[in-house]
mmCIF file of N, CA and C in Angstrom:
data_model
loop_
_atom_site.group_PDB
_atom_site.id
_atom_site.type_symbol
_atom_site.label_atom_id
_atom_site.label_comp_id
_atom_site.label_asym_id
_atom_site.label_seq_id
_atom_site.Cartn_x
_atom_site.Cartn_y
_atom_site.Cartn_z
ATOM 1 N N MET A 1 20.425 48.425 31.338
ATOM 2 C CA MET A 1 20.596 46.994 31.509
ATOM 3 C C MET A 1 20.016 46.526 32.837
ATOM 4 N N GLU A 2 20.172 47.360 33.870
ATOM 5 C CA GLU A 2 19.648 46.944 35.166
ATOM 6 C C GLU A 2 18.130 46.944 35.181
ATOM 7 N N ASP A 3 17.482 47.732 34.295
ATOM 8 C CA ASP A 3 16.022 47.694 34.186
ATOM 9 C C ASP A 3 15.563 46.328 33.690
ATOM 10 N N ILE A 4 16.282 45.788 32.727
ATOM 11 C CA ILE A 4 15.921 44.475 32.184
ATOM 12 C C ILE A 4 16.082 43.403 33.251
ATOM 13 N N THR A 5 17.133 43.500 34.047
ATOM 14 C CA THR A 5 17.339 42.545 35.131
ATOM 15 C C THR A 5 16.195 42.617 36.123
ATOM 16 N N LEU A 6 15.746 43.813 36.454
ATOM 17 C CA LEU A 6 14.624 43.983 37.373
ATOM 18 C C LEU A 6 13.354 43.381 36.796
ATOM 19 N N ILE A 7 13.115 43.597 35.510
ATOM 20 C CA ILE A 7 11.914 43.044 34.868
ATOM 21 C C ILE A 7 11.971 41.522 34.876
ATOM 22 N N TYR A 8 13.122 40.935 34.549
ATOM 23 C CA TYR A 8 13.241 39.473 34.571
ATOM 24 C C TYR A 8 13.047 38.922 35.976
ATOM 25 N N THR A 9 13.557 39.625 36.977
ATOM 26 C CA THR A 9 13.371 39.195 38.361
ATOM 27 C C THR A 9 11.897 39.228 38.729
ATOM 28 N N MET A 10 11.200 40.264 38.320
ATOM 29 C CA MET A 10 9.777 40.371 38.615
ATOM 30 C C MET A 10 8.985 39.288 37.874
ATOM 31 N N LEU A 11 9.349 39.016 36.632
ATOM 32 C CA LEU A 11 8.676 37.951 35.883
ATOM 33 C C LEU A 11 8.927 36.591 36.529
ATOM 34 N N LEU A 12 10.109 36.403 37.071
ATOM 35 C CA LEU A 12 10.413 35.157 37.769
ATOM 36 C C LEU A 12 9.511 34.997 38.982
ATOM 37 N N GLY A 13 9.221 36.080 39.664
ATOM 38 C CA GLY A 13 8.300 36.043 40.794
ATOM 39 C C GLY A 13 6.886 35.680 40.372
ATOM 40 N N HIS A 14 6.522 36.023 39.146
ATOM 41 C CA HIS A 14 5.201 35.679 38.620
ATOM 42 C C HIS A 14 5.205 34.329 37.910
ATOM 43 N N GLY A 15 6.308 33.614 37.984
ATOM 44 C CA GLY A 15 6.459 32.339 37.282
ATOM 45 C C GLY A 15 5.365 31.322 37.555
ATOM 46 N N PRO A 16 4.998 31.078 38.825
ATOM 47 C CA PRO A 16 3.940 30.095 39.064
ATOM 48 C C PRO A 16 2.595 30.495 38.443
ATOM 49 N N MET A 17 2.233 31.758 38.523
ATOM 50 C CA MET A 17 0.980 32.209 37.911
ATOM 51 C C MET A 17 1.070 32.121 36.393
ATOM 52 N N PHE A 18 2.224 32.454 35.847
ATOM 53 C CA PHE A 18 2.437 32.358 34.406
ATOM 54 C C PHE A 18 2.263 30.912 33.950
ATOM 55 N N ALA A 19 2.869 29.977 34.683
ATOM 56 C CA ALA A 19 2.749 28.552 34.345
ATOM 57 C C ALA A 19 1.305 28.079 34.461
ATOM 58 N N ALA A 20 0.597 28.529 35.492
ATOM 59 C CA ALA A 20 -0.807 28.150 35.659
ATOM 60 C C ALA A 20 -1.652 28.681 34.507
ATOM 61 N N CYS A 21 -1.359 29.883 34.048
ATOM 62 C CA CYS A 21 -2.113 30.457 32.924
ATOM 63 C C CYS A 21 -1.845 29.705 31.630
ATOM 64 N N VAL A 22 -0.603 29.340 31.407
ATOM 65 C CA VAL A 22 -0.274 28.564 30.208
ATOM 66 C C VAL A 22 -0.974 27.203 30.264
ATOM 67 N N ALA A 23 -0.960 26.574 31.448
ATOM 68 C CA ALA A 23 -1.673 25.299 31.610
ATOM 69 C C ALA A 23 -3.171 25.495 31.395
ATOM 70 N N GLY A 24 -3.724 26.610 31.865
ATOM 71 C CA GLY A 24 -5.140 26.894 31.657
ATOM 72 C C GLY A 24 -5.487 27.051 30.186
ATOM 73 N N VAL A 25 -4.604 27.676 29.422
ATOM 74 C CA VAL A 25 -4.822 27.828 27.984
ATOM 75 C C VAL A 25 -4.843 26.451 27.318
ATOM 76 N N VAL A 26 -3.894 25.600 27.693
ATOM 77 C CA VAL A 26 -3.817 24.252 27.103
ATOM 78 C C VAL A 26 -5.072 23.451 27.451
ATOM 79 N N VAL A 27 -5.470 23.475 28.720
ATOM 80 C CA VAL A 27 -6.662 22.735 29.148
ATOM 81 C C VAL A 27 -7.911 23.274 28.454
ATOM 82 N N ALA A 28 -8.016 24.581 28.324
ATOM 83 C CA ALA A 28 -9.178 25.171 27.645
ATOM 84 C C ALA A 28 -9.244 24.718 26.196
ATOM 85 N N LEU A 29 -8.106 24.662 25.528
ATOM 86 C CA LEU A 29 -8.102 24.225 24.130
ATOM 87 C C LEU A 29 -8.444 22.749 24.003
ATOM 88 N N ILE A 30 -8.012 21.939 24.967
ATOM 89 C CA ILE A 30 -8.328 20.509 24.935
ATOM 90 C C ILE A 30 -9.817 20.280 25.184
ATOM 91 N N TRP A 31 -10.407 21.021 26.129
ATOM 92 C CA TRP A 31 -11.801 20.817 26.502
ATOM 93 C C TRP A 31 -12.787 21.599 25.634
ATOM 94 N N TRP A 32 -12.313 22.377 24.692
ATOM 95 C CA TRP A 32 -13.186 23.219 23.868
ATOM 96 C C TRP A 32 -14.329 22.424 23.213
ATOM 97 N N PRO A 33 -14.068 21.262 22.595
ATOM 98 C CA PRO A 33 -15.185 20.546 21.950
ATOM 99 C C PRO A 33 -16.253 20.049 22.932
ATOM 100 N N LYS A 34 -15.860 19.681 24.140
ATOM 101 C CA LYS A 34 -16.808 19.123 25.107
ATOM 102 C C LYS A 34 -17.561 20.194 25.881
ATOM 103 N N ALA A 35 -16.917 21.280 26.189
ATOM 104 C CA ALA A 35 -17.533 22.350 26.987
ATOM 105 C C ALA A 35 -17.087 23.701 26.435
ATOM 106 N N PRO A 36 -17.696 24.149 25.338
ATOM 107 C CA PRO A 36 -17.189 25.356 24.673
ATOM 108 C C PRO A 36 -17.266 26.639 25.493
ATOM 109 N N LEU A 37 -18.378 26.875 26.194
ATOM 110 C CA LEU A 37 -18.495 28.128 26.946
ATOM 111 C C LEU A 37 -17.517 28.187 28.126
ATOM 112 N N PRO A 38 -17.440 27.162 28.971
ATOM 113 C CA PRO A 38 -16.436 27.220 30.042
ATOM 114 C C PRO A 38 -15.009 27.321 29.499
ATOM 115 N N ALA A 39 -14.729 26.595 28.421
ATOM 116 C CA ALA A 39 -13.386 26.645 27.843
ATOM 117 C C ALA A 39 -13.071 28.044 27.320
ATOM 118 N N LYS A 40 -14.067 28.683 26.711
ATOM 119 C CA LYS A 40 -13.872 30.039 26.196
ATOM 120 C C LYS A 40 -13.595 31.018 27.340
ATOM 121 N N LEU A 41 -14.354 30.890 28.436
ATOM 122 C CA LEU A 41 -14.151 31.782 29.582
ATOM 123 C C LEU A 41 -12.783 31.570 30.222
ATOM 124 N N VAL A 42 -12.373 30.318 30.357
ATOM 125 C CA VAL A 42 -11.050 30.027 30.925
ATOM 126 C C VAL A 42 -9.960 30.568 30.007
ATOM 127 N N LEU A 43 -10.119 30.375 28.712
ATOM 128 C CA LEU A 43 -9.133 30.878 27.762
ATOM 129 C C LEU A 43 -9.016 32.393 27.832
ATOM 130 N N ILE A 44 -10.139 33.078 27.871
ATOM 131 C CA ILE A 44 -10.124 34.543 27.975
ATOM 132 C C ILE A 44 -9.438 34.977 29.269
ATOM 133 N N ALA A 45 -9.821 34.351 30.390
ATOM 134 C CA ALA A 45 -9.240 34.723 31.684
ATOM 135 C C ALA A 45 -7.740 34.479 31.710
ATOM 136 N N CYS A 46 -7.292 33.346 31.181
ATOM 137 C CA CYS A 46 -5.862 33.022 31.223
ATOM 138 C C CYS A 46 -5.039 33.924 30.309
ATOM 139 N N VAL A 47 -5.539 34.192 29.120
ATOM 140 C CA VAL A 47 -4.807 35.072 28.201
ATOM 141 C C VAL A 47 -4.743 36.492 28.767
ATOM 142 N N LEU A 48 -5.854 36.979 29.306
ATOM 143 C CA LEU A 48 -5.836 38.318 29.897
ATOM 144 C C LEU A 48 -4.939 38.380 31.130
ATOM 145 N N GLU A 49 -4.883 37.311 31.903
ATOM 146 C CA GLU A 49 -3.981 37.275 33.059
ATOM 147 C C GLU A 49 -2.525 37.306 32.605
ATOM 148 N N LEU A 50 -2.204 36.610 31.525
ATOM 149 C CA LEU A 50 -0.842 36.676 30.975
ATOM 150 C C LEU A 50 -0.509 38.107 30.550
ATOM 151 N N LEU A 51 -1.443 38.774 29.903
ATOM 152 C CA LEU A 51 -1.226 40.172 29.519
ATOM 153 C C LEU A 51 -1.090 41.062 30.745
ATOM 154 N N LEU A 52 -1.911 40.818 31.769
ATOM 155 C CA LEU A 52 -1.842 41.597 33.002
ATOM 156 C C LEU A 52 -0.492 41.427 33.682
ATOM 157 N N ILE A 53 0.026 40.211 33.695
ATOM 158 C CA ILE A 53 1.351 39.965 34.272
ATOM 159 C C ILE A 53 2.405 40.771 33.511
ATOM 160 N N GLY A 54 2.331 40.728 32.183
ATOM 161 C CA GLY A 54 3.308 41.456 31.384
ATOM 162 C C GLY A 54 3.231 42.959 31.564
ATOM 163 N N VAL A 55 2.025 43.487 31.541
ATOM 164 C CA VAL A 55 1.860 44.943 31.659
ATOM 165 C C VAL A 55 2.229 45.427 33.060
ATOM 166 N N SER A 56 1.785 44.718 34.086
ATOM 167 C CA SER A 56 2.103 45.172 35.445
ATOM 168 C C SER A 56 3.600 45.056 35.726
ATOM 169 N N THR A 57 4.239 44.030 35.176
ATOM 170 C CA THR A 57 5.690 43.909 35.339
ATOM 171 C C THR A 57 6.401 45.041 34.628
ATOM 172 N N TRP A 58 5.954 45.377 33.421
ATOM 173 C CA TRP A 58 6.569 46.483 32.694
ATOM 174 C C TRP A 58 6.371 47.795 33.442
ATOM 175 N N MET A 59 5.151 48.013 33.954
ATOM 176 C CA MET A 59 4.878 49.261 34.667
ATOM 177 C C MET A 59 5.756 49.373 35.916
ATOM 178 N N SER A 60 5.820 48.303 36.687
ATOM 179 C CA SER A 60 6.589 48.350 37.937
ATOM 180 C C SER A 60 8.085 48.259 37.706
ATOM 181 N N GLY A 61 8.483 47.542 36.680
ATOM 182 C CA GLY A 61 9.913 47.309 36.456
ATOM 183 C C GLY A 61 10.607 48.309 35.556
ATOM 184 N N TRP A 62 9.844 48.992 34.693
ATOM 185 C CA TRP A 62 10.484 49.975 33.819
ATOM 186 C C TRP A 62 9.879 51.365 33.984
ATOM 187 N N TYR A 63 8.569 51.466 33.925
ATOM 188 C CA TYR A 63 7.924 52.776 33.893
ATOM 189 C C TYR A 63 8.146 53.562 35.185
ATOM 190 N N VAL A 64 7.919 52.933 36.323
ATOM 191 C CA VAL A 64 8.094 53.635 37.598
ATOM 192 C C VAL A 64 9.558 54.027 37.814
ATOM 193 N N PRO A 65 10.542 53.116 37.612
ATOM 194 C CA PRO A 65 11.934 53.567 37.741
ATOM 195 C C PRO A 65 12.303 54.673 36.744
ATOM 196 N N HIS A 66 11.730 54.605 35.549
ATOM 197 C CA HIS A 66 11.971 55.643 34.541
ATOM 198 C C HIS A 66 11.447 56.994 35.027
ATOM 199 N N MET A 67 10.255 56.970 35.660
ATOM 200 C CA MET A 67 9.695 58.207 36.210
ATOM 201 C C MET A 67 10.587 58.747 37.332
ATOM 202 N N MET A 68 11.112 57.851 38.157
ATOM 203 C CA MET A 68 11.973 58.276 39.269
ATOM 204 C C MET A 68 13.245 58.942 38.740
ATOM 205 N N ARG A 69 13.842 58.363 37.691
ATOM 206 C CA ARG A 69 15.075 58.930 37.120
ATOM 207 C C ARG A 69 14.834 60.281 36.467
ATOM 208 N N ASN A 70 13.623 60.485 35.961
ATOM 209 C CA ASN A 70 13.310 61.748 35.295
ATOM 210 C C ASN A 70 12.851 62.827 36.257
ATOM 211 N N GLY A 71 12.899 62.546 37.547
ATOM 212 C CA GLY A 71 12.600 63.565 38.543
ATOM 213 C C GLY A 71 11.133 63.869 38.755
ATOM 214 N N VAL A 72 10.286 62.895 38.529
ATOM 215 C CA VAL A 72 8.857 63.090 38.783
ATOM 216 C C VAL A 72 8.666 63.266 40.287
ATOM 217 N N PRO A 73 7.854 64.228 40.693
ATOM 218 C CA PRO A 73 7.640 64.454 42.130
ATOM 219 C C PRO A 73 7.092 63.204 42.831
ATOM 220 N N MET A 74 7.476 63.042 44.068
ATOM 221 C CA MET A 74 7.090 61.856 44.834
ATOM 222 C C MET A 74 5.578 61.726 44.968
ATOM 223 N N ALA A 75 4.867 62.835 45.055
ATOM 224 C CA ALA A 75 3.404 62.781 45.160
ATOM 225 C C ALA A 75 2.798 62.126 43.915
ATOM 226 N N LYS A 76 3.262 62.530 42.743
ATOM 227 C CA LYS A 76 2.756 61.947 41.503
ATOM 228 C C LYS A 76 3.183 60.489 41.380
ATOM 229 N N LEU A 77 4.387 60.192 41.811
ATOM 230 C CA LEU A 77 4.887 58.827 41.754
ATOM 231 C C LEU A 77 4.068 57.901 42.648
ATOM 232 N N SER A 78 3.719 58.372 43.835
ATOM 233 C CA SER A 78 2.927 57.535 44.738
ATOM 234 C C SER A 78 1.516 57.324 44.201
ATOM 235 N N ILE A 79 0.959 58.330 43.543
ATOM 236 C CA ILE A 79 -0.355 58.172 42.915
ATOM 237 C C ILE A 79 -0.276 57.142 41.793
ATOM 238 N N THR A 80 0.782 57.194 41.008
ATOM 239 C CA THR A 80 0.968 56.243 39.913
ATOM 240 C C THR A 80 1.102 54.822 40.446
ATOM 241 N N ILE A 81 1.908 54.638 41.484
ATOM 242 C CA ILE A 81 2.096 53.311 42.060
ATOM 243 C C ILE A 81 0.783 52.794 42.643
ATOM 244 N N SER A 82 0.030 53.658 43.301
ATOM 245 C CA SER A 82 -1.278 53.254 43.846
ATOM 246 C C SER A 82 -2.237 52.869 42.733
ATOM 247 N N ALA A 83 -2.244 53.635 41.659
ATOM 248 C CA ALA A 83 -3.134 53.331 40.536
ATOM 249 C C ALA A 83 -2.775 51.991 39.904
ATOM 250 N N ILE A 84 -1.481 51.717 39.761
ATOM 251 C CA ILE A 84 -1.045 50.436 39.210
ATOM 252 C C ILE A 84 -1.498 49.303 40.122
ATOM 253 N N SER A 85 -1.306 49.454 41.417
ATOM 254 C CA SER A 85 -1.690 48.410 42.370
ATOM 255 C C SER A 85 -3.188 48.164 42.371
ATOM 256 N N ILE A 86 -3.962 49.231 42.422
ATOM 257 C CA ILE A 86 -5.419 49.089 42.439
ATOM 258 C C ILE A 86 -5.911 48.507 41.118
ATOM 259 N N GLY A 87 -5.365 48.998 40.017
ATOM 260 C CA GLY A 87 -5.786 48.506 38.705
ATOM 261 C C GLY A 87 -5.507 47.027 38.509
ATOM 262 N N THR A 88 -4.305 46.586 38.862
ATOM 263 C CA THR A 88 -3.988 45.171 38.704
ATOM 264 C C THR A 88 -4.806 44.309 39.655
ATOM 265 N N SER A 89 -5.079 44.814 40.838
ATOM 266 C CA SER A 89 -5.899 44.061 41.796
ATOM 267 C C SER A 89 -7.325 43.905 41.291
ATOM 268 N N VAL A 90 -7.921 44.986 40.802
ATOM 269 C CA VAL A 90 -9.293 44.923 40.290
ATOM 270 C C VAL A 90 -9.369 44.018 39.066
ATOM 271 N N LEU A 91 -8.438 44.175 38.141
ATOM 272 C CA LEU A 91 -8.451 43.324 36.953
ATOM 273 C C LEU A 91 -8.229 41.863 37.310
ATOM 274 N N GLY A 92 -7.340 41.593 38.267
ATOM 275 C CA GLY A 92 -7.130 40.219 38.722
ATOM 276 C C GLY A 92 -8.395 39.626 39.328
ATOM 277 N N ALA A 93 -9.126 40.425 40.083
ATOM 278 C CA ALA A 93 -10.388 39.959 40.673
ATOM 279 C C ALA A 93 -11.427 39.675 39.591
ATOM 280 N N VAL A 94 -11.495 40.519 38.581
ATOM 281 C CA VAL A 94 -12.435 40.291 37.475
ATOM 282 C C VAL A 94 -12.082 38.998 36.742
ATOM 283 N N LEU A 95 -10.802 38.785 36.507
ATOM 284 C CA LEU A 95 -10.379 37.567 35.818
ATOM 285 C C LEU A 95 -10.651 36.330 36.666
ATOM 286 N N PHE A 96 -10.475 36.438 37.967
ATOM 287 C CA PHE A 96 -10.807 35.325 38.854
ATOM 288 C C PHE A 96 -12.312 35.066 38.824
ATOM 289 N N GLY A 97 -13.105 36.128 38.744
ATOM 290 C CA GLY A 97 -14.549 35.980 38.598
ATOM 291 C C GLY A 97 -14.914 35.245 37.315
ATOM 292 N N LEU A 98 -14.189 35.507 36.237
ATOM 293 C CA LEU A 98 -14.407 34.766 34.989
ATOM 294 C C LEU A 98 -14.153 33.282 35.193
ATOM 295 N N LEU A 99 -13.126 32.951 35.948
ATOM 296 C CA LEU A 99 -12.835 31.537 36.215
ATOM 297 C C LEU A 99 -13.942 30.896 37.048
ATOM 298 N N ILE A 100 -14.481 31.631 38.015
ATOM 299 C CA ILE A 100 -15.597 31.109 38.812
ATOM 300 C C ILE A 100 -16.817 30.908 37.923
ATOM 301 N N TRP A 101 -17.093 31.871 37.062
ATOM 302 C CA TRP A 101 -18.200 31.753 36.122
ATOM 303 C C TRP A 101 -18.010 30.516 35.245
ATOM 304 N N ALA A 102 -16.786 30.311 34.757
ATOM 305 C CA ALA A 102 -16.503 29.158 33.907
ATOM 306 C C ALA A 102 -16.725 27.846 34.647
ATOM 307 N N ALA A 103 -16.452 27.830 35.946
ATOM 308 C CA ALA A 103 -16.604 26.592 36.719
ATOM 309 C C ALA A 103 -18.065 26.174 36.845
ATOM 310 N N PHE A 104 -18.972 27.127 36.827
ATOM 311 C CA PHE A 104 -20.367 26.791 37.098
ATOM 312 C C PHE A 104 -21.306 26.994 35.913
ATOM 313 N N THR A 105 -20.805 27.453 34.801
ATOM 314 C CA THR A 105 -21.680 27.684 33.658
ATOM 315 C C THR A 105 -21.873 26.399 32.857
ATOM 316 N N GLY A 106 -23.014 26.294 32.223
ATOM 317 C CA GLY A 106 -23.279 25.165 31.341
ATOM 318 C C GLY A 106 -23.628 23.881 32.058
ATOM 319 N N ARG A 107 -23.872 23.953 33.333
ATOM 320 C CA ARG A 107 -24.247 22.741 34.071
ATOM 321 C C ARG A 107 -25.766 22.613 34.076
ATOM 322 N N ARG A 108 -26.204 21.378 34.006
ATOM 323 C CA ARG A 108 -27.638 21.136 34.077
ATOM 324 C C ARG A 108 -28.078 21.124 35.530
ATOM 325 N N SER A 109 -29.331 21.431 35.732
ATOM 326 C CA SER A 109 -29.877 21.363 37.089
ATOM 327 C C SER A 109 -29.953 19.910 37.511
ATOM 328 N N ALA A 110 -29.632 19.676 38.761
ATOM 329 C CA ALA A 110 -29.731 18.324 39.275
ATOM 330 C C ALA A 110 -31.202 17.991 39.509
ATOM 331 N N ILE A 111 -31.605 16.840 39.057
ATOM 332 C CA ILE A 111 -32.979 16.410 39.256
ATOM 333 C C ILE A 111 -33.055 15.761 40.630
ATOM 334 N N SER A 112 -33.928 16.299 41.459
ATOM 335 C CA SER A 112 -34.016 15.750 42.803
ATOM 336 C C SER A 112 -34.742 14.396 42.757
ATOM 337 N N THR A 113 -34.246 13.488 43.519
ATOM 338 C CA THR A 113 -34.865 12.160 43.583
ATOM 339 C C THR A 113 -35.627 12.042 44.897
ATOM 340 N N PRO A 114 -36.812 11.487 44.827
ATOM 341 C CA PRO A 114 -37.578 11.315 46.078
ATOM 342 C C PRO A 114 -36.910 10.298 46.985
ATOM 343 N N ARG A 115 -37.015 10.545 48.252
ATOM 344 C CA ARG A 115 -36.397 9.627 49.216
ATOM 345 C C ARG A 115 -37.439 8.819 49.909
#
């Protein structure tokens, strides 16, 4: 039961990002007819970020404590925690890159006007 409480507490900490991702999904669906490629990229990034939040919360809130209770050596546990941290950081950066790509894709070149 205390594992579930820890997971809910961790999800609460991710609440603002979760809300931003849900808002991003809604905005992407609204803008899909006008800008399909940027909307698709935003939708992909937001859905994957929601999955990343869920998986990283599960890993940190259930899997790592489960490993600790089962007597996994501290060396292996620290490697696991480092891998989770690095993995979520890299995936978060890739998803942020998708959002940057979405912001600038599909734009026409500005025609320079003579002065």
